[in-house]
Each structure stands twice: as structure tokens, then as C-alpha cells.
Amino acid sequence: VMRRATKNLVREAYDVARARARMACSISSRWSMAAAAPSTGGALVVDVTFDKGIEGRGQFVDVAVPIIGGDVLRDVLAAVHEDDSVLDGGEDGDGDGDGDDGAALRPRDMVRLDRIVSVSPRVFWSLLYAHRADAEGTTGVTWWTGPGGEAHVEKPAAETTYIYDHVRALGFVAPGRDWSYLRSGAE
């Protein structure tokens, strides 16, 4: 029992470290996306590599992340935005998971950058992918096959400085909704 509890605590700490690294790297643009396999009519699948940052040396890799397409991603975010119900238990905003501080946790709070990176990395990377494609004026990942049959991803001709803005990304993917509640007071 003790071994299982310790193993679960270590796994949770590792997941928290990965989520923090996802968030930090998205803001500082220290990440890369490479196609995992050519799309065969289904979702684009990518491997995302991002720095561990202050969590250690090296990089984390989210392997085989299916990118959610525009309409589906928009519908998911719209549904979450519209849901004003209160979630029972779980995180209440103070980080201890006991639900004791009385703050109401709503599904729309799950799209906050600090939460979406751990709650749904797939939605987060899909959002970042769509926002970057729009910012760079590309339509996304384009495939070409090398002489040995290996798949490659077309990259933009010029290196651009891309800065991820979570609220703008949400506004781009799911327009017509007020995402400004996600901005901090200092912004």
C-alpha cells in the first residue's frame, strides 16, 4: 500500500512538472512540433518537444498528440465557455485539492493557461498549433516525402519570432466569445 501511494505521488509530481514546463515553454517559444506520421484522412498527429526549464536539464516530449481540427476545437471551447455550472470537489483554487475555500470552480476556468496544460494537453497543443499557423500565415503542417520515403514537414521560409498569447489564441479559434476574464489584472 505504501509503495503504491508513493508511486502515485511521484507520478502526480511528474505530471505537474510537465504541465509547468508546457506552460513556460509556450510563453517563451521553447518548443517544437514535428509530424509523427502522415495524416491518412484522420487527425494530424505530432510529437511536441519542449524544454524542462527550471524542472531540470533536457526536454520533455509529448508523443503522438492528435491535433484537433478547427470546427471540433471551436465547438469544444465554445461548450466549455458556455457551461457556467459549478464542479463538485477537486481543485478549488488554493492548490490543495480539498475544496475547502469556498471558491466555485467552473468548467470555463479549465481553459485558463495554468489549468489547460494539465487538464487537456491535446486541446492545449491544438490551440497553440492553430494560433501559430494563423500568426505565421500558414495553413498548418504540409507533408512532403523524402527520397527514402520518409515524411517531412514543410517549415516557413523565414524564421519568425512567434509569441503565444493564450487569450488571443482562444479568440482566434472560438471567436465571438469574451475570453478577457482569463487575462490577469496586471495586463
C-alpha positions as protocol buffer text, in pm:
chain_id: "A"
residue {
  index: 1
  type: VAL
  ca { x: 0 y: 0 z: 0 }
}
residue {
  index: 2
  type: MET
  ca { x: 281 y: 241 z: 92 }
}
residue {
  index: 3
  type: ARG
  ca { x: 469 y: 166 z: -231 }
}
residue {
  index: 4
  type: ARG
  ca { x: 157 y: 229 z: -442 }
}
residue {
  index: 5
  type: ALA
  ca { x: 85 y: 559 z: -260 }
}
residue {
  index: 6
  type: THR
  ca { x: 444 y: 676 z: -311 }
}
residue {
  index: 7
  type: LYS
  ca { x: 434 y: 575 z: -677 }
}
residue {
  index: 8
  type: ASN
  ca { x: 113 y: 774 z: -728 }
}
residue {
  index: 9
  type: LEU
  ca { x: 262 y: 1080 z: -555 }
}
residue {
  index: 10
  type: VAL
  ca { x: 571 y: 1064 z: -775 }
}
residue {
  index: 11
  type: ARG
  ca { x: 358 y: 1029 z: -1088 }
}
residue {
  index: 12
  type: GLU
  ca { x: 147 y: 1331 z: -985 }
}
residue {
  index: 13
  type: ALA
  ca { x: 460 y: 1539 z: -919 }
}
residue {
  index: 14
  type: TYR
  ca { x: 596 y: 1439 z: -1261 }
}
residue {
  index: 15
  type: ASP
  ca { x: 268 y: 1538 z: -1430 }
}
residue {
  index: 16
  type: VAL
  ca { x: 271 y: 1875 z: -1252 }
}
residue {
  index: 17
  type: ALA
  ca { x: 631 y: 1933 z: -1364 }
}
residue {
  index: 18
  type: ARG
  ca { x: 538 y: 1852 z: -1725 }
}
residue {
  index: 19
  type: ALA
  ca { x: 238 y: 2086 z: -1710 }
}
residue {
  index: 20
  type: ARG
  ca { x: 451 y: 2372 z: -1572 }
}
residue {
  index: 21
  type: ALA
  ca { x: 709 y: 2311 z: -1843 }
}
residue {
  index: 22
  type: ARG
  ca { x: 436 y: 2315 z: -2114 }
}
residue {
  index: 23
  type: MET
  ca { x: 310 y: 2648 z: -1988 }
}
residue {
  index: 24
  type: ALA
  ca { x: 654 y: 2809 z: -1957 }
}
residue {
  index: 25
  type: CYS
  ca { x: 769 y: 2686 z: -2297 }
}
residue {
  index: 26
  type: SER
  ca { x: 455 y: 2802 z: -2475 }
}
residue {
  index: 27
  type: ILE
  ca { x: 509 y: 3154 z: -2345 }
}
residue {
  index: 28
  type: SER
  ca { x: 882 y: 3160 z: -2420 }
}
residue {
  index: 29
  type: SER
  ca { x: 856 y: 2973 z: -2755 }
}
residue {
  index: 30
  type: ARG
  ca { x: 1096 y: 2698 z: -2645 }
}
residue {
  index: 31
  type: TRP
  ca { x: 904 y: 2413 z: -2809 }
}
residue {
  index: 32
  type: SER
  ca { x: 886 y: 2241 z: -3143 }
}
residue {
  index: 33
  type: MET
  ca { x: 625 y: 2034 z: -3320 }
}
residue {
  index: 34
  type: ALA
  ca { x: 711 y: 1761 z: -3568 }
}
residue {
  index: 35
  type: ALA
  ca { x: 468 y: 1542 z: -3753 }
}
residue {
  index: 36
  type: ALA
  ca { x: 467 y: 1191 z: -3610 }
}
residue {
  index: 37
  type: ALA
  ca { x: 318 y: 1027 z: -3920 }
}
residue {
  index: 38
  type: PRO
  ca { x: 147 y: 1141 z: -4238 }
}
residue {
  index: 39
  type: SER
  ca { x: -223 y: 1204 z: -4192 }
}
residue {
  index: 40
  type: THR
  ca { x: -432 y: 935 z: -4356 }
}
residue {
  index: 41
  type: GLY
  ca { x: -761 y: 1119 z: -4359 }
}
residue {
  index: 42
  type: GLY
  ca { x: -768 y: 1131 z: -3981 }
}
residue {
  index: 43
  type: ALA
  ca { x: -625 y: 1382 z: -3740 }
}
residue {
  index: 44
  type: LEU
  ca { x: -276 y: 1520 z: -3780 }
}
residue {
  index: 45
  type: VAL
  ca { x: -51 y: 1355 z: -3521 }
}
residue {
  index: 46
  type: VAL
  ca { x: 254 y: 1541 z: -3390 }
}
residue {
  index: 47
  type: ASP
  ca { x: 534 y: 1491 z: -3143 }
}
residue {
  index: 48
  type: VAL
  ca { x: 588 y: 1802 z: -2930 }
}
residue {
  index: 49
  type: THR
  ca { x: 929 y: 1862 z: -2774 }
}
residue {
  index: 50
  type: PHE
  ca { x: 964 y: 2127 z: -2504 }
}
residue {
  index: 51
  type: ASP
  ca { x: 1234 y: 2231 z: -2257 }
}
residue {
  index: 52
  type: LYS
  ca { x: 1214 y: 2119 z: -1898 }
}
residue {
  index: 53
  type: GLY
  ca { x: 1310 y: 2471 z: -1794 }
}
residue {
  index: 54
  type: ILE
  ca { x: 1363 y: 2505 z: -1420 }
}
residue {
  index: 55
  type: GLU
  ca { x: 1237 y: 2148 z: -1372 }
}
residue {
  index: 56
  type: GLY
  ca { x: 1572 y: 2011 z: -1493 }
}
residue {
  index: 57
  type: ARG
  ca { x: 1800 y: 1979 z: -1790 }
}
residue {
  index: 58
  type: GLY
  ca { x: 1685 y: 1833 z: -2115 }
}
residue {
  index: 59
  type: GLN
  ca { x: 1346 y: 1815 z: -2276 }
}
residue {
  index: 60
  type: PHE
  ca { x: 1005 y: 1658 z: -2234 }
}
residue {
  index: 61
  type: VAL
  ca { x: 830 y: 1503 z: -2533 }
}
residue {
  index: 62
  type: ASP
  ca { x: 455 y: 1465 z: -2570 }
}
residue {
  index: 63
  type: VAL
  ca { x: 444 y: 1177 z: -2817 }
}
residue {
  index: 64
  type: ALA
  ca { x: 175 y: 1121 z: -3081 }
}
residue {
  index: 65
  type: VAL
  ca { x: -53 y: 1411 z: -2991 }
}
residue {
  index: 66
  type: PRO
  ca { x: -355 y: 1416 z: -3226 }
}
residue {
  index: 67
  type: ILE
  ca { x: -425 y: 1775 z: -3330 }
}
residue {
  index: 68
  type: ILE
  ca { x: -793 y: 1861 z: -3303 }
}
residue {
  index: 69
  type: GLY
  ca { x: -930 y: 2027 z: -3616 }
}
residue {
  index: 70
  type: GLY
  ca { x: -1074 y: 2380 z: -3632 }
}
residue {
  index: 71
  type: ASP
  ca { x: -1451 y: 2315 z: -3611 }
}
residue {
  index: 72
  type: VAL
  ca { x: -1423 y: 2048 z: -3344 }
}
residue {
  index: 73
  type: LEU
  ca { x: -1180 y: 2256 z: -3138 }
}
residue {
  index: 74
  type: ARG
  ca { x: -1407 y: 2560 z: -3171 }
}
residue {
  index: 75
  type: ASP
  ca { x: -1711 y: 2357 z: -3060 }
}
residue {
  index: 76
  type: VAL
  ca { x: -1527 y: 2212 z: -2758 }
}
residue {
  index: 77
  type: LEU
  ca { x: -1407 y: 2554 z: -2643 }
}
residue {
  index: 78
  type: ALA
  ca { x: -1749 y: 2710 z: -2704 }
}
residue {
  index: 79
  type: ALA
  ca { x: -1920 y: 2439 z: -2498 }
}
residue {
  index: 80
  type: VAL
  ca { x: -1676 y: 2490 z: -2211 }
}
residue {
  index: 81
  type: HIS
  ca { x: -1718 y: 2868 z: -2231 }
}
residue {
  index: 82
  type: GLU
  ca { x: -2097 y: 2841 z: -2217 }
}
residue {
  index: 83
  type: ASP
  ca { x: -2102 y: 2598 z: -1923 }
}
residue {
  index: 84
  type: ASP
  ca { x: -2150 y: 2800 z: -1605 }
}
residue {
  index: 85
  type: SER
  ca { x: -2218 y: 2507 z: -1374 }
}
residue {
  index: 86
  type: VAL
  ca { x: -2014 y: 2451 z: -1059 }
}
residue {
  index: 87
  type: LEU
  ca { x: -1790 y: 2146 z: -1045 }
}
residue {
  index: 88
  type: ASP
  ca { x: -1801 y: 1932 z: -732 }
}
residue {
  index: 89
  type: GLY
  ca { x: -1484 y: 1873 z: -533 }
}
residue {
  index: 90
  type: GLY
  ca { x: -1145 y: 1870 z: -697 }
}
residue {
  index: 91
  type: GLU
  ca { x: -938 y: 2183 z: -727 }
}
residue {
  index: 92
  type: ASP
  ca { x: -1088 y: 2490 z: -564 }
}
residue {
  index: 93
  type: GLY
  ca { x: -822 y: 2742 z: -648 }
}
residue {
  index: 94
  type: ASP
  ca { x: -595 y: 2707 z: -346 }
}
residue {
  index: 95
  type: GLY
  ca { x: -399 y: 2414 z: -486 }
}
residue {
  index: 96
  type: ASP
  ca { x: -461 y: 2166 z: -205 }
}
residue {
  index: 97
  type: GLY
  ca { x: -747 y: 1978 z: -375 }
}
residue {
  index: 98
  type: ASP
  ca { x: -969 y: 1970 z: -69 }
}
residue {
  index: 99
  type: GLY
  ca { x: -1245 y: 2204 z: -192 }
}
residue {
  index: 100
  type: ASP
  ca { x: -1248 y: 2395 z: 136 }
}
residue {
  index: 101
  type: ASP
  ca { x: -1201 y: 2759 z: 43 }
}
residue {
  index: 102
  type: GLY
  ca { x: -1550 y: 2808 z: -95 }
}
residue {
  index: 103
  type: ALA
  ca { x: -1437 y: 2933 z: -436 }
}
residue {
  index: 104
  type: ALA
  ca { x: -1657 y: 2798 z: -714 }
}
residue {
  index: 105
  type: LEU
  ca { x: -1469 y: 2609 z: -982 }
}
residue {
  index: 106
  type: ARG
  ca { x: -1644 y: 2623 z: -1317 }
}
residue {
  index: 107
  type: PRO
  ca { x: -1569 y: 2437 z: -1642 }
}
residue {
  index: 108
  type: ARG
  ca { x: -1488 y: 2768 z: -1813 }
}
residue {
  index: 109
  type: ASP
  ca { x: -1200 y: 2809 z: -1564 }
}
residue {
  index: 110
  type: MET
  ca { x: -1045 y: 2492 z: -1707 }
}
residue {
  index: 111
  type: VAL
  ca { x: -932 y: 2684 z: -2017 }
}
residue {
  index: 112
  type: ARG
  ca { x: -702 y: 2906 z: -1810 }
}
residue {
  index: 113
  type: LEU
  ca { x: -347 y: 2853 z: -1932 }
}
residue {
  index: 114
  type: ASP
  ca { x: -226 y: 2719 z: -1598 }
}
residue {
  index: 115
  type: ARG
  ca { x: -504 y: 2457 z: -1596 }
}
residue {
  index: 116
  type: ILE
  ca { x: -546 y: 2357 z: -1960 }
}
residue {
  index: 117
  type: VAL
  ca { x: -181 y: 2246 z: -1980 }
}
residue {
  index: 118
  type: SER
  ca { x: -252 y: 1974 z: -1724 }
}
residue {
  index: 119
  type: VAL
  ca { x: -624 y: 1905 z: -1780 }
}
residue {
  index: 120
  type: SER
  ca { x: -600 y: 1858 z: -2157 }
}
residue {
  index: 121
  type: PRO
  ca { x: -259 y: 1877 z: -2323 }
}
residue {
  index: 122
  type: ARG
  ca { x: -422 y: 1769 z: -2651 }
}
residue {
  index: 123
  type: VAL
  ca { x: -657 y: 2069 z: -2655 }
}
residue {
  index: 124
  type: PHE
  ca { x: -371 y: 2296 z: -2545 }
}
residue {
  index: 125
  type: TRP
  ca { x: -132 y: 2184 z: -2823 }
}
residue {
  index: 126
  type: SER
  ca { x: -416 y: 2201 z: -3078 }
}
residue {
  index: 127
  type: LEU
  ca { x: -490 y: 2556 z: -2971 }
}
residue {
  index: 128
  type: LEU
  ca { x: -125 y: 2653 z: -2991 }
}
residue {
  index: 129
  type: TYR
  ca { x: -92 y: 2484 z: -3332 }
}
residue {
  index: 130
  type: ALA
  ca { x: -390 y: 2676 z: -3475 }
}
residue {
  index: 131
  type: HIS
  ca { x: -273 y: 3007 z: -3329 }
}
residue {
  index: 132
  type: ARG
  ca { x: 80 y: 2967 z: -3462 }
}
residue {
  index: 133
  type: ALA
  ca { x: -44 y: 2869 z: -3808 }
}
residue {
  index: 134
  type: ASP
  ca { x: -257 y: 3185 z: -3812 }
}
residue {
  index: 135
  type: ALA
  ca { x: 23 y: 3406 z: -3679 }
}
residue {
  index: 136
  type: GLU
  ca { x: 270 y: 3279 z: -3939 }
}
residue {
  index: 137
  type: GLY
  ca { x: 18 y: 3289 z: -4221 }
}
residue {
  index: 138
  type: THR
  ca { x: 48 y: 2917 z: -4290 }
}
residue {
  index: 139
  type: THR
  ca { x: -227 y: 2665 z: -4317 }
}
residue {
  index: 140
  type: GLY
  ca { x: -52 y: 2429 z: -4082 }
}
residue {
  index: 141
  type: VAL
  ca { x: 167 y: 2129 z: -4145 }
}
residue {
  index: 142
  type: THR
  ca { x: 224 y: 2038 z: -4509 }
}
residue {
  index: 143
  type: TRP
  ca { x: 363 y: 1698 z: -4598 }
}
residue {
  index: 144
  type: TRP
  ca { x: 627 y: 1602 z: -4846 }
}
residue {
  index: 145
  type: THR
  ca { x: 810 y: 1274 z: -4883 }
}
residue {
  index: 146
  type: GLY
  ca { x: 1188 y: 1246 z: -4900 }
}
residue {
  index: 147
  type: PRO
  ca { x: 1381 y: 1022 z: -5138 }
}
residue {
  index: 148
  type: GLY
  ca { x: 1386 y: 739 z: -4884 }
}
residue {
  index: 149
  type: GLY
  ca { x: 1011 y: 756 z: -4833 }
}
residue {
  index: 150
  type: GLU
  ca { x: 1040 y: 942 z: -4502 }
}
residue {
  index: 151
  type: ALA
  ca { x: 780 y: 1207 z: -4425 }
}
residue {
  index: 152
  type: HIS
  ca { x: 884 y: 1567 z: -4364 }
}
residue {
  index: 153
  type: VAL
  ca { x: 707 y: 1880 z: -4253 }
}
residue {
  index: 154
  type: GLU
  ca { x: 727 y: 2200 z: -4454 }
}
residue {
  index: 155
  type: LYS
  ca { x: 856 y: 2484 z: -4241 }
}
residue {
  index: 156
  type: PRO
  ca { x: 805 y: 2855 z: -4303 }
}
residue {
  index: 157
  type: ALA
  ca { x: 1071 y: 3002 z: -4532 }
}
residue {
  index: 158
  type: ALA
  ca { x: 1170 y: 3277 z: -4292 }
}
residue {
  index: 159
  type: GLU
  ca { x: 1230 y: 3232 z: -3923 }
}
residue {
  index: 160
  type: THR
  ca { x: 976 y: 3440 z: -3739 }
}
residue {
  index: 161
  type: THR
  ca { x: 955 y: 3530 z: -3374 }
}
residue {
  index: 162
  type: TYR
  ca { x: 635 y: 3372 z: -3257 }
}
residue {
  index: 163
  type: ILE
  ca { x: 493 y: 3460 z: -2916 }
}
residue {
  index: 164
  type: TYR
  ca { x: 199 y: 3259 z: -2786 }
}
residue {
  index: 165
  type: ASP
  ca { x: -89 y: 3463 z: -2642 }
}
residue {
  index: 166
  type: HIS
  ca { x: -342 y: 3231 z: -2482 }
}
residue {
  index: 167
  type: VAL
  ca { x: -638 y: 3471 z: -2483 }
}
residue {
  index: 168
  type: ARG
  ca { x: -578 y: 3569 z: -2847 }
}
residue {
  index: 169
  type: ALA
  ca { x: -549 y: 3201 z: -2940 }
}
residue {
  index: 170
  type: LEU
  ca { x: -885 y: 3130 z: -2777 }
}
residue {
  index: 171
  type: GLY
  ca { x: -1034 y: 3432 z: -2954 }
}
residue {
  index: 172
  type: PHE
  ca { x: -896 y: 3311 z: -3288 }
}
residue {
  index: 173
  type: VAL
  ca { x: -1023 y: 2954 z: -3254 }
}
residue {
  index: 174
  type: ALA
  ca { x: -1357 y: 3038 z: -3085 }
}
residue {
  index: 175
  type: PRO
  ca { x: -1440 y: 3396 z: -3189 }
}
residue {
  index: 176
  type: GLY
  ca { x: -1742 y: 3588 z: -3067 }
}
residue {
  index: 177
  type: ARG
  ca { x: -1689 y: 3498 z: -2703 }
}
residue {
  index: 178
  type: ASP
  ca { x: -1544 y: 3711 z: -2427 }
}
residue {
  index: 179
  type: TRP
  ca { x: -1222 y: 3544 z: -2312 }
}
residue {
  index: 180
  type: SER
  ca { x: -1096 y: 3858 z: -2136 }
}
residue {
  index: 181
  type: TYR
  ca { x: -1178 y: 3710 z: -1794 }
}
residue {
  index: 182
  type: LEU
  ca { x: -866 y: 3496 z: -1843 }
}
residue {
  index: 183
  type: ARG
  ca { x: -635 y: 3798 z: -1851 }
}
residue {
  index: 184
  type: SER
  ca { x: -471 y: 3889 z: -1523 }
}
residue {
  index: 185
  type: GLY
  ca { x: -542 y: 4224 z: -1365 }
}
residue {
  index: 186
  type: ALA
  ca { x: -188 y: 4343 z: -1444 }
}
residue {
  index: 187
  type: GLU
  ca { x: -248 y: 4300 z: -1816 }
}
